[in-house]
mmCIF file of C-alpha atoms in Angstrom:
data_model
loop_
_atom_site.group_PDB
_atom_site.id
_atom_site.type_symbol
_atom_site.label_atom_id
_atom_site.label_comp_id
_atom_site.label_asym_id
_atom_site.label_seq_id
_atom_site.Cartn_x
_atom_site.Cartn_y
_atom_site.Cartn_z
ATOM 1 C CA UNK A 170 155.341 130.032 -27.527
ATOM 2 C CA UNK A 171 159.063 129.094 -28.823
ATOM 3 C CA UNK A 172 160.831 132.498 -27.306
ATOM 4 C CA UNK A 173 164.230 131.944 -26.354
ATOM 5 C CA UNK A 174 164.437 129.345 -28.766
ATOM 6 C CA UNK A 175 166.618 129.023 -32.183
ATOM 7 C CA UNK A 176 163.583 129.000 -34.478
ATOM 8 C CA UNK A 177 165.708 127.142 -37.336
ATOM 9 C CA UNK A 178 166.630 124.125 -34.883
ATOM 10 C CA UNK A 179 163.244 124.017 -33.997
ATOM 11 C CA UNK A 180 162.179 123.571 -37.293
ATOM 12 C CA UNK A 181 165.091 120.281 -37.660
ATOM 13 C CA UNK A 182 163.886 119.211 -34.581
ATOM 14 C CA UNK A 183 160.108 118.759 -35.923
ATOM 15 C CA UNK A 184 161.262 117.942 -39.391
ATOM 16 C CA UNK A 185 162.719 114.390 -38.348
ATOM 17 C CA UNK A 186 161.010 111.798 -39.467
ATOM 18 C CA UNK A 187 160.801 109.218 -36.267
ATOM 19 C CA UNK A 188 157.890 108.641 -34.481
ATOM 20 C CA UNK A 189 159.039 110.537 -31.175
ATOM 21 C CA UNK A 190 159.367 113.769 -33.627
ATOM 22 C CA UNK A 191 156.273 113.041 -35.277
ATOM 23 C CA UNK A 192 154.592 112.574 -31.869
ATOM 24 C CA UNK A 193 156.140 116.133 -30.304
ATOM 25 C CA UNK A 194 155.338 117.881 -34.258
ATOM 26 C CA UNK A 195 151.655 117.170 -33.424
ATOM 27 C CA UNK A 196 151.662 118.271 -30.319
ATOM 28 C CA UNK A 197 153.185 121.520 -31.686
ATOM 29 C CA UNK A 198 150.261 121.336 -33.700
ATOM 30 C CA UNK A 199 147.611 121.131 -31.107
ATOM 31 C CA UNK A 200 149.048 123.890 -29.282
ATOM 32 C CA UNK A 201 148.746 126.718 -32.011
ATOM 33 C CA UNK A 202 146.001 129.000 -31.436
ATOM 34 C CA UNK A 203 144.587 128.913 -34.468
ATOM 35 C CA UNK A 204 140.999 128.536 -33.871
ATOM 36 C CA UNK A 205 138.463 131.172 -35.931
ATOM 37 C CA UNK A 206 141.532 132.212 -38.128
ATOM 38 C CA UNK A 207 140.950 131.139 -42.149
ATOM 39 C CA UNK A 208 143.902 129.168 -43.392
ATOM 40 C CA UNK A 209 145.918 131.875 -44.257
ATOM 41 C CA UNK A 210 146.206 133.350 -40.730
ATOM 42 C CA UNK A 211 146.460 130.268 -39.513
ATOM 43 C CA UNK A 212 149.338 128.661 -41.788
ATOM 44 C CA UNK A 213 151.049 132.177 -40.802
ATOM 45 C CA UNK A 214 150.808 131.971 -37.103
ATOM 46 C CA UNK A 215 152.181 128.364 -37.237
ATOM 47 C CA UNK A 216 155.067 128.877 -39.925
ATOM 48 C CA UNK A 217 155.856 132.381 -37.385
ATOM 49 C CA UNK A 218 156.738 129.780 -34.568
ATOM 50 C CA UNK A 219 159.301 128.376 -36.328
ATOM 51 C CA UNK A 220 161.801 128.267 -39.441
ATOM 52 C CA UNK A 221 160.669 125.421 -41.725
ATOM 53 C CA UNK A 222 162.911 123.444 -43.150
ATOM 54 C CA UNK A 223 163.538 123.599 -47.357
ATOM 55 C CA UNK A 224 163.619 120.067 -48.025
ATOM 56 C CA UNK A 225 159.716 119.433 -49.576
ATOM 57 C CA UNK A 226 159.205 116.232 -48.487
ATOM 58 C CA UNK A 227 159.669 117.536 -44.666
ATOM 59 C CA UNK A 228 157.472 120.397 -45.925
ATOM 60 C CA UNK A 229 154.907 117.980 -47.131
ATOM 61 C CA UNK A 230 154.912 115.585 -43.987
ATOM 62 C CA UNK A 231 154.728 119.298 -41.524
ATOM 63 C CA UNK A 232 152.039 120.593 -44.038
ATOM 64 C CA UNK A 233 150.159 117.718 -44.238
ATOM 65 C CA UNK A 234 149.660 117.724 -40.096
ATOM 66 C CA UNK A 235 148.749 121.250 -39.577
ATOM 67 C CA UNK A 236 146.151 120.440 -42.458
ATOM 68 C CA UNK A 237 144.273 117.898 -40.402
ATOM 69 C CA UNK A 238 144.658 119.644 -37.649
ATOM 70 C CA UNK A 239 143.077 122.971 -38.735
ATOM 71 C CA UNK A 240 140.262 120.875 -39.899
ATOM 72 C CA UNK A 241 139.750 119.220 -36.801
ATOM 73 C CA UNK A 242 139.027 123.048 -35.055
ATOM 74 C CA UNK A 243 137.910 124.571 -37.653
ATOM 75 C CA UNK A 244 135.892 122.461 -39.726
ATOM 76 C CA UNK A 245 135.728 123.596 -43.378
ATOM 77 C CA UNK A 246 134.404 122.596 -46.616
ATOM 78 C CA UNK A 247 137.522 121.181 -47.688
ATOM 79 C CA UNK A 248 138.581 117.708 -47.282
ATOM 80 C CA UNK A 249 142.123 117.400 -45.307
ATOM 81 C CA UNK A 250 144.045 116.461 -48.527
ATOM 82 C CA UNK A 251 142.431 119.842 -49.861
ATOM 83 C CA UNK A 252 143.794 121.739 -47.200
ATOM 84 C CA UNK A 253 146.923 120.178 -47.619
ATOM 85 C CA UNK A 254 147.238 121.522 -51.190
ATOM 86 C CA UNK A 255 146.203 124.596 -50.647
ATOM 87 C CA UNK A 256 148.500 125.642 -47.635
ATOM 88 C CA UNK A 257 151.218 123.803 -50.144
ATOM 89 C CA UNK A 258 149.871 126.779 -53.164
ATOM 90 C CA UNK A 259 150.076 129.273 -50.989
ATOM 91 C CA UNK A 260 154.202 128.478 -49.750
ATOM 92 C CA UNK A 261 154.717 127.990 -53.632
ATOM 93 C CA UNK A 262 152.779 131.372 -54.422
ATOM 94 C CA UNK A 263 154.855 133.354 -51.662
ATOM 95 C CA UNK A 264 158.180 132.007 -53.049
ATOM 96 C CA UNK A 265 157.669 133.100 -56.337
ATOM 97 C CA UNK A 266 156.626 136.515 -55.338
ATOM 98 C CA UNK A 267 159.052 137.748 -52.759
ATOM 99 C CA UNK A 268 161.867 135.407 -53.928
ATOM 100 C CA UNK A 269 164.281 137.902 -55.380
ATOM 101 C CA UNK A 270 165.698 135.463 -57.968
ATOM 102 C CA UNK A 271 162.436 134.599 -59.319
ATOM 103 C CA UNK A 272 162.142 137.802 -62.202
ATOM 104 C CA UNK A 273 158.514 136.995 -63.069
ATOM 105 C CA UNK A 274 156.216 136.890 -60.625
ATOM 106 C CA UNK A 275 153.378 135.003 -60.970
ATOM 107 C CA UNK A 276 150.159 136.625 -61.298
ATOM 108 C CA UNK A 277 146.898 136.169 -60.255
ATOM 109 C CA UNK A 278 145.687 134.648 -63.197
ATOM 110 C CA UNK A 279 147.957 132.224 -63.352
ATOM 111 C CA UNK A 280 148.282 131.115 -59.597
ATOM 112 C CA UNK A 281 144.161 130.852 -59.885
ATOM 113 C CA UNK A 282 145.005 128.283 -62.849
ATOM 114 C CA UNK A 283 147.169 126.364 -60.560
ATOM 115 C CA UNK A 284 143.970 126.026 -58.235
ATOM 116 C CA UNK A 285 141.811 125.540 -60.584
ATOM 117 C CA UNK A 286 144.319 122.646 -61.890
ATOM 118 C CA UNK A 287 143.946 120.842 -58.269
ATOM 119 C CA UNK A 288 140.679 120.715 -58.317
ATOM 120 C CA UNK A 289 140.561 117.942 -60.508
ATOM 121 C CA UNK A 290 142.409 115.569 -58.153
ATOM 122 C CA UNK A 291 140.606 117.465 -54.961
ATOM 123 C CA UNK A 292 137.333 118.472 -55.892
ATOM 124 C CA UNK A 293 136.387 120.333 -52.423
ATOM 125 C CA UNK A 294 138.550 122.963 -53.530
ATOM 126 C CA UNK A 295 136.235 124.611 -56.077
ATOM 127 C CA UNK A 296 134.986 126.176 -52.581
ATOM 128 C CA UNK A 297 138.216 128.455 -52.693
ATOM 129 C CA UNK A 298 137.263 129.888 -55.926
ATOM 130 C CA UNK A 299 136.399 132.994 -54.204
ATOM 131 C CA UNK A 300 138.775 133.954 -51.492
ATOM 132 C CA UNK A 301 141.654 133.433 -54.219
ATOM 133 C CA UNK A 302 142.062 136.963 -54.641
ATOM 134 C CA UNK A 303 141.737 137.853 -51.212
ATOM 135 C CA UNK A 304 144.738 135.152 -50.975
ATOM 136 C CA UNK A 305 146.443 136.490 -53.704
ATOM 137 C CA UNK A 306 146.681 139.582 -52.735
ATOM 138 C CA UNK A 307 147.293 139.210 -48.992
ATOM 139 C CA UNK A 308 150.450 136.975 -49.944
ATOM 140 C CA UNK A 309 151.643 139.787 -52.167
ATOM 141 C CA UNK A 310 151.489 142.552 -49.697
ATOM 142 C CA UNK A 311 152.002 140.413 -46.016
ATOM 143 C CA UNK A 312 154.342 137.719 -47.079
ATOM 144 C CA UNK A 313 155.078 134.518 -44.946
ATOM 145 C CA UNK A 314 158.114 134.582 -42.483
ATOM 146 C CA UNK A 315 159.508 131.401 -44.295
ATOM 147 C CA UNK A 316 163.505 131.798 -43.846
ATOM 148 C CA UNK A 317 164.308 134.629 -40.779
ATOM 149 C CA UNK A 318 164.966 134.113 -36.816
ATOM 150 C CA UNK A 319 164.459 138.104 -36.647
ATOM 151 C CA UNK A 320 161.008 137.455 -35.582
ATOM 152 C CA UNK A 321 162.517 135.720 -32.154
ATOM 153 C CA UNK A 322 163.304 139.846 -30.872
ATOM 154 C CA UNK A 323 159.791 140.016 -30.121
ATOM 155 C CA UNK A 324 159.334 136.991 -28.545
ATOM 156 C CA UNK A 325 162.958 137.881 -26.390
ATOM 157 C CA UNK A 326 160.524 141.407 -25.382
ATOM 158 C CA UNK A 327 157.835 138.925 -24.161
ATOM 159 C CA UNK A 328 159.628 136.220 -22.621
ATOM 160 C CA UNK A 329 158.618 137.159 -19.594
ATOM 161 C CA UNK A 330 155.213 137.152 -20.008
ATOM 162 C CA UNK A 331 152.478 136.786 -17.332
ATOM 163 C CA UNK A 332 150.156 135.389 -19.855
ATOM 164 C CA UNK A 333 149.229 135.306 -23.598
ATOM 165 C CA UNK A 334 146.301 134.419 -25.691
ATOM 166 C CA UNK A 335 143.210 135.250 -27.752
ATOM 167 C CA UNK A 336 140.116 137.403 -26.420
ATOM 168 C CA UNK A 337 137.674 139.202 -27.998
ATOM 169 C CA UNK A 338 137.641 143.301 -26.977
ATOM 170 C CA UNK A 339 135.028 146.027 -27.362
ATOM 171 C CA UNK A 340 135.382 148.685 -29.646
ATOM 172 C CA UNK A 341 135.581 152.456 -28.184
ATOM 173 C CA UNK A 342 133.546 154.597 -30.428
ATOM 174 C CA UNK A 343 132.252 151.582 -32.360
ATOM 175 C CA UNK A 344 130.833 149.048 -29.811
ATOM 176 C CA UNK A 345 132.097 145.940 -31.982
ATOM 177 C CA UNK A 346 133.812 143.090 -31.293
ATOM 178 C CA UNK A 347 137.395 142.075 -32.650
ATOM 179 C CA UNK A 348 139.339 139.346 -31.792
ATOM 180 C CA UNK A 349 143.368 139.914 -30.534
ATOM 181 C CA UNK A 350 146.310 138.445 -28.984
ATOM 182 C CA UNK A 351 146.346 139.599 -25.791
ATOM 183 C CA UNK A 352 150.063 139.475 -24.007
ATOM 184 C CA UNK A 353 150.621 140.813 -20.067
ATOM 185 C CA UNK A 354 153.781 141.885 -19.346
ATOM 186 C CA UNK A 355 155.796 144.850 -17.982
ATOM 187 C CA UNK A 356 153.000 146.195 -16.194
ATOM 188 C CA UNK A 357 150.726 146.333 -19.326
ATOM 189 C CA UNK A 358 148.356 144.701 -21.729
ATOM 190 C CA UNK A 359 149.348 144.836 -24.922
ATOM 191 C CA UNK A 360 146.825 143.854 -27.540
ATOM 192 C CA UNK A 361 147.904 142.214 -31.464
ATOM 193 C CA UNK A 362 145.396 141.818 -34.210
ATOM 194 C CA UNK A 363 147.595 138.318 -35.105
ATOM 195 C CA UNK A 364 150.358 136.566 -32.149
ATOM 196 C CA UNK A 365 152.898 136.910 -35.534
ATOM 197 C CA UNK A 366 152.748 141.055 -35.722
ATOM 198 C CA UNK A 367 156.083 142.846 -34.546
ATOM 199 C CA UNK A 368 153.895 145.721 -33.150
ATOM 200 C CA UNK A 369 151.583 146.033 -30.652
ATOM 201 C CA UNK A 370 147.980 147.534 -32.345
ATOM 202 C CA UNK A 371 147.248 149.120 -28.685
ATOM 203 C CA UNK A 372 148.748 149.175 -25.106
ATOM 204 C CA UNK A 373 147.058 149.628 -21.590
ATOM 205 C CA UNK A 374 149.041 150.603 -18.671
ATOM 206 C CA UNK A 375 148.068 148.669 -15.828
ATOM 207 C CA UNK A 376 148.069 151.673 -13.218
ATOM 208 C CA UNK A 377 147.339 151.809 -9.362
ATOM 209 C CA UNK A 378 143.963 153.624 -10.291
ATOM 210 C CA UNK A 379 142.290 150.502 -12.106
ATOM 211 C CA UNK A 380 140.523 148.106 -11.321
ATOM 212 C CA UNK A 381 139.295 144.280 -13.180
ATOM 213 C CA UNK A 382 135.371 142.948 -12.499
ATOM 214 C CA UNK A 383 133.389 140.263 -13.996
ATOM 215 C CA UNK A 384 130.394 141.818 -16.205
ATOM 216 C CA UNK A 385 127.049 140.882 -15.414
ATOM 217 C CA UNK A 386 126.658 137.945 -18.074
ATOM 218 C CA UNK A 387 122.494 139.194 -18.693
ATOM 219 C CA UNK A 388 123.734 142.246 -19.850
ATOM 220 C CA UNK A 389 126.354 140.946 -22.588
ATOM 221 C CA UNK A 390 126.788 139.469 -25.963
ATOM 222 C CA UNK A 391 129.098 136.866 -25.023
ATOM 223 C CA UNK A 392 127.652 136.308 -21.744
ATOM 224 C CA UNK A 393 129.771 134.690 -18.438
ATOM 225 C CA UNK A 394 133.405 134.824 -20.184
ATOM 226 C CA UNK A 395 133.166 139.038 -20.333
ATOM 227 C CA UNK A 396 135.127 141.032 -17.728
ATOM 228 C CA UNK A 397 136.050 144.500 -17.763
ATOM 229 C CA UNK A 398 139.044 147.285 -16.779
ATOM 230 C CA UNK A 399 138.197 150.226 -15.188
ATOM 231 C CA UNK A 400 139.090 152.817 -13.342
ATOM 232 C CA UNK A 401 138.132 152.063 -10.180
ATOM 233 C CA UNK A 402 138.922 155.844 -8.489
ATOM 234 C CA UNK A 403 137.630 158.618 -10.907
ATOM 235 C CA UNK A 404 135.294 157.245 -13.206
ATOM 236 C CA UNK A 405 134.759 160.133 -15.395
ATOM 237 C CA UNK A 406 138.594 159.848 -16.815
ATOM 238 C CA UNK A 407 139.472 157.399 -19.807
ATOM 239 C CA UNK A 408 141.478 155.221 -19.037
ATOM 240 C CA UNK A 409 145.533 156.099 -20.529
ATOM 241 C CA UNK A 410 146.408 153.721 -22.962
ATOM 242 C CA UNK A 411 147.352 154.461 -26.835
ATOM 243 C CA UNK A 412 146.157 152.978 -30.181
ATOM 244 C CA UNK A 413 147.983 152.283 -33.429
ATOM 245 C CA UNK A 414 145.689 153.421 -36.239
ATOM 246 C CA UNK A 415 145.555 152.273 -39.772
ATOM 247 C CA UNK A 416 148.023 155.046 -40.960
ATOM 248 C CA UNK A 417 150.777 153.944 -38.475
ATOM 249 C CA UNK A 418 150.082 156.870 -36.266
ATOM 250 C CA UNK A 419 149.361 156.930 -32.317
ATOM 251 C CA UNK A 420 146.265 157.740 -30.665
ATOM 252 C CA UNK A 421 145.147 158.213 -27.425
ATOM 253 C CA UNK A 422 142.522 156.179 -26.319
ATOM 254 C CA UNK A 423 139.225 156.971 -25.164
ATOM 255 C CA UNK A 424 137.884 153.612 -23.081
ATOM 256 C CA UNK A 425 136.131 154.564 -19.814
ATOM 257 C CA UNK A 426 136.322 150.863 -19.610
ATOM 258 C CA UNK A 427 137.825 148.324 -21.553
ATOM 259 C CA UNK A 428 135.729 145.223 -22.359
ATOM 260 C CA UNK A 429 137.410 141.691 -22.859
ATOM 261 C CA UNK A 430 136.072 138.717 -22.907
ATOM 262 C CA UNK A 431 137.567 135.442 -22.725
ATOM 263 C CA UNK A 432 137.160 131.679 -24.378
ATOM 264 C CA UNK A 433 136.113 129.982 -21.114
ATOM 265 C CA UNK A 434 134.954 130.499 -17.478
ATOM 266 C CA UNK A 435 138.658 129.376 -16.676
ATOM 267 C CA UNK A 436 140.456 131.951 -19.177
ATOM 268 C CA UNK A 437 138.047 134.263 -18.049
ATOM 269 C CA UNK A 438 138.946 133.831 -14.262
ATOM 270 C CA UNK A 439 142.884 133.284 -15.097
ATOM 271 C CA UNK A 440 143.113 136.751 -16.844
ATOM 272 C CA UNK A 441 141.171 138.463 -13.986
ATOM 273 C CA UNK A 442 143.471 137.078 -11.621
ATOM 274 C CA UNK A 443 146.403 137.877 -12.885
ATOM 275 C CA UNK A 444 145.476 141.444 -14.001
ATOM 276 C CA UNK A 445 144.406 142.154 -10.553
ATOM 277 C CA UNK A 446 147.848 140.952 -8.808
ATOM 278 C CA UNK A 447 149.530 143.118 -11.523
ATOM 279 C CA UNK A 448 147.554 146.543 -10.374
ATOM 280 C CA UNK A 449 148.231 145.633 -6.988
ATOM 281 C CA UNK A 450 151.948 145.695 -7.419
ATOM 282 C CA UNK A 451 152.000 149.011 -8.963
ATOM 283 C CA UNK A 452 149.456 150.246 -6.311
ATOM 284 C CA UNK A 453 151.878 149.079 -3.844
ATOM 285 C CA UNK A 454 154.987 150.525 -5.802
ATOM 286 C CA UNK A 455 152.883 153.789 -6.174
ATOM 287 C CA UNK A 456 151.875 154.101 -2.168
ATOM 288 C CA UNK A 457 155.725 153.280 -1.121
ATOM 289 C CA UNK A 458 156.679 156.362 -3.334
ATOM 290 C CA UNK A 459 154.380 158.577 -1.713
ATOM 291 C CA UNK A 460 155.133 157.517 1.583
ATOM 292 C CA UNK A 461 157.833 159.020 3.711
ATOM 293 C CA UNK A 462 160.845 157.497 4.265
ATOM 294 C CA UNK A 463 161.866 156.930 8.323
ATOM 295 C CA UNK A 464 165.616 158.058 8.414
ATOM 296 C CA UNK A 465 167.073 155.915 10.973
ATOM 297 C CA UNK A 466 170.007 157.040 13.204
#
């Protein structure tokens, strides 16, 4: 979304406090694809697009936006306000455990007491009591890109993109459905489980023997926005692409087809199309180097 782009001076250019910069912060907002994420993901993703500035009351004023907005598309149990002061807990709670001048760290315990404290001025957020550890914890092992413009090198590999966004895909052994970033570019599909990771969690080669079709929508869980890759030649081959597993090692993978499916007819169609025109380049590449060259006198 911001690649090529000084994340740090996008972050003073959003922190002003005029009305134009107000007016292009929220739509920065309304741009992040942060639907279906809980607030965690979703306060990463957004705080990933850009370095935020350390002043607190332009914290606050950023904060407090992408807090309405995430309730807007995904509404929750919290009031906005709630929001507010939880995505505000969980900057605090990431200082003070990755800070390297902060020598105690804050423990569960306590950053629970700090919750528990807020709920007195926000009562809605006695419906966090649960997920705190799952917060905790998270924050403690992941923390938030809050102060780097290293993250931009992956955006640089991508900045060239065909296209980029959400889908669900179909497991291969396990015929579930998980939700990744998709990105197309370089001839392949490379698939995230969140837009902020640094490494791909699978990649398919786009080669001259695949093919893209729409699925028949009777037949699926998600109906009319499912479309699949497959090879389009020899159907009894999986289709080469490799998989990042859990451990950090690479697999190959074993789709005879891979299922996608998208968030609307027009993603749906979008995707397809531009898939297709990718396969037919390297079909074309991949005929011309096969084919004879005329030497002319």
């Amino acid at each position: 979304m911001t690649g090529g782009l000084n994340k740090t001076q996008i972050g003073k250019y959003l922190g002003e406090n005029n009305d134009y910069n107000r007016q292009v912060l929220r739509c920065f907002i309304d741009a992040q694809p942060i639907q279906r994420l809980n607030i965690l993901q979703a306060l990463r993703q957004f705080l990933y697009s850009f370095r935020i500035p350390g002043e607190s009351q332009v914290i606050g004023r950023i904060v407090e936006m992408f807090a309405k907005r995430y309730n807007e598309v995904n509404p929750t149990a919290l009031t906005n306000d709630a929001l507010f002061m939880l995505c505000f807990s969980f900057i605090m709670l990431n200082t003070d455990l990755h800070n390297p001048s902060v020598k105690e760290k804050m423990t569960f315990g306590q950053y629970k007491r700090v919750v528990m404290e807020m709920v007195k001025k926000e009562s809605s957020l006695v419906n966090v009591e649960d997920s705190l550890p799952f917060y905790y914890e998270t924050l403690k092992n992941e923390p938030l890109e809050l102060d780097s413009d290293d993250a931009d090198d992956l955006n640089m590999t991508f900045f060239e993109a065909e296209k980029e966004g959400w889908m669900l895909k179909q497991g291969g052994n396990l015929k579930t459905w998980k939700r990744r970033w998709f990105v197309l570019a370089n001839s392949c599909l490379f698939y995230f489980q969140y837009s902020t990771d640094k490494e791909p969690k699978g990649i398919i080669p786009l080669g001259e023997n695949l093919s893209v079709r729409q699925c028949d929508a009777s037949l699926e869980k998600y109906g009319q926005y499912t479309f699949e890759i497959y090879q389009s030649h020899n159907r009894s081959r999986s289709i080469k692409a490799c998989k990042k597993t859990s451990d950090g090692s690479v697999h190959i993978g074993r789709h005879e087809v891979y299922k996608l499916c998208a968030s609307s007819e027009e993603e749906r169609d979008d995707w397809m199309d531009k898939i297709s025109k990718i396969i037919q380049l390297v079909r074309k590449d991949f005929i011309s180097a096969l084919t004879p060259q005329t030497e002319v006198h």
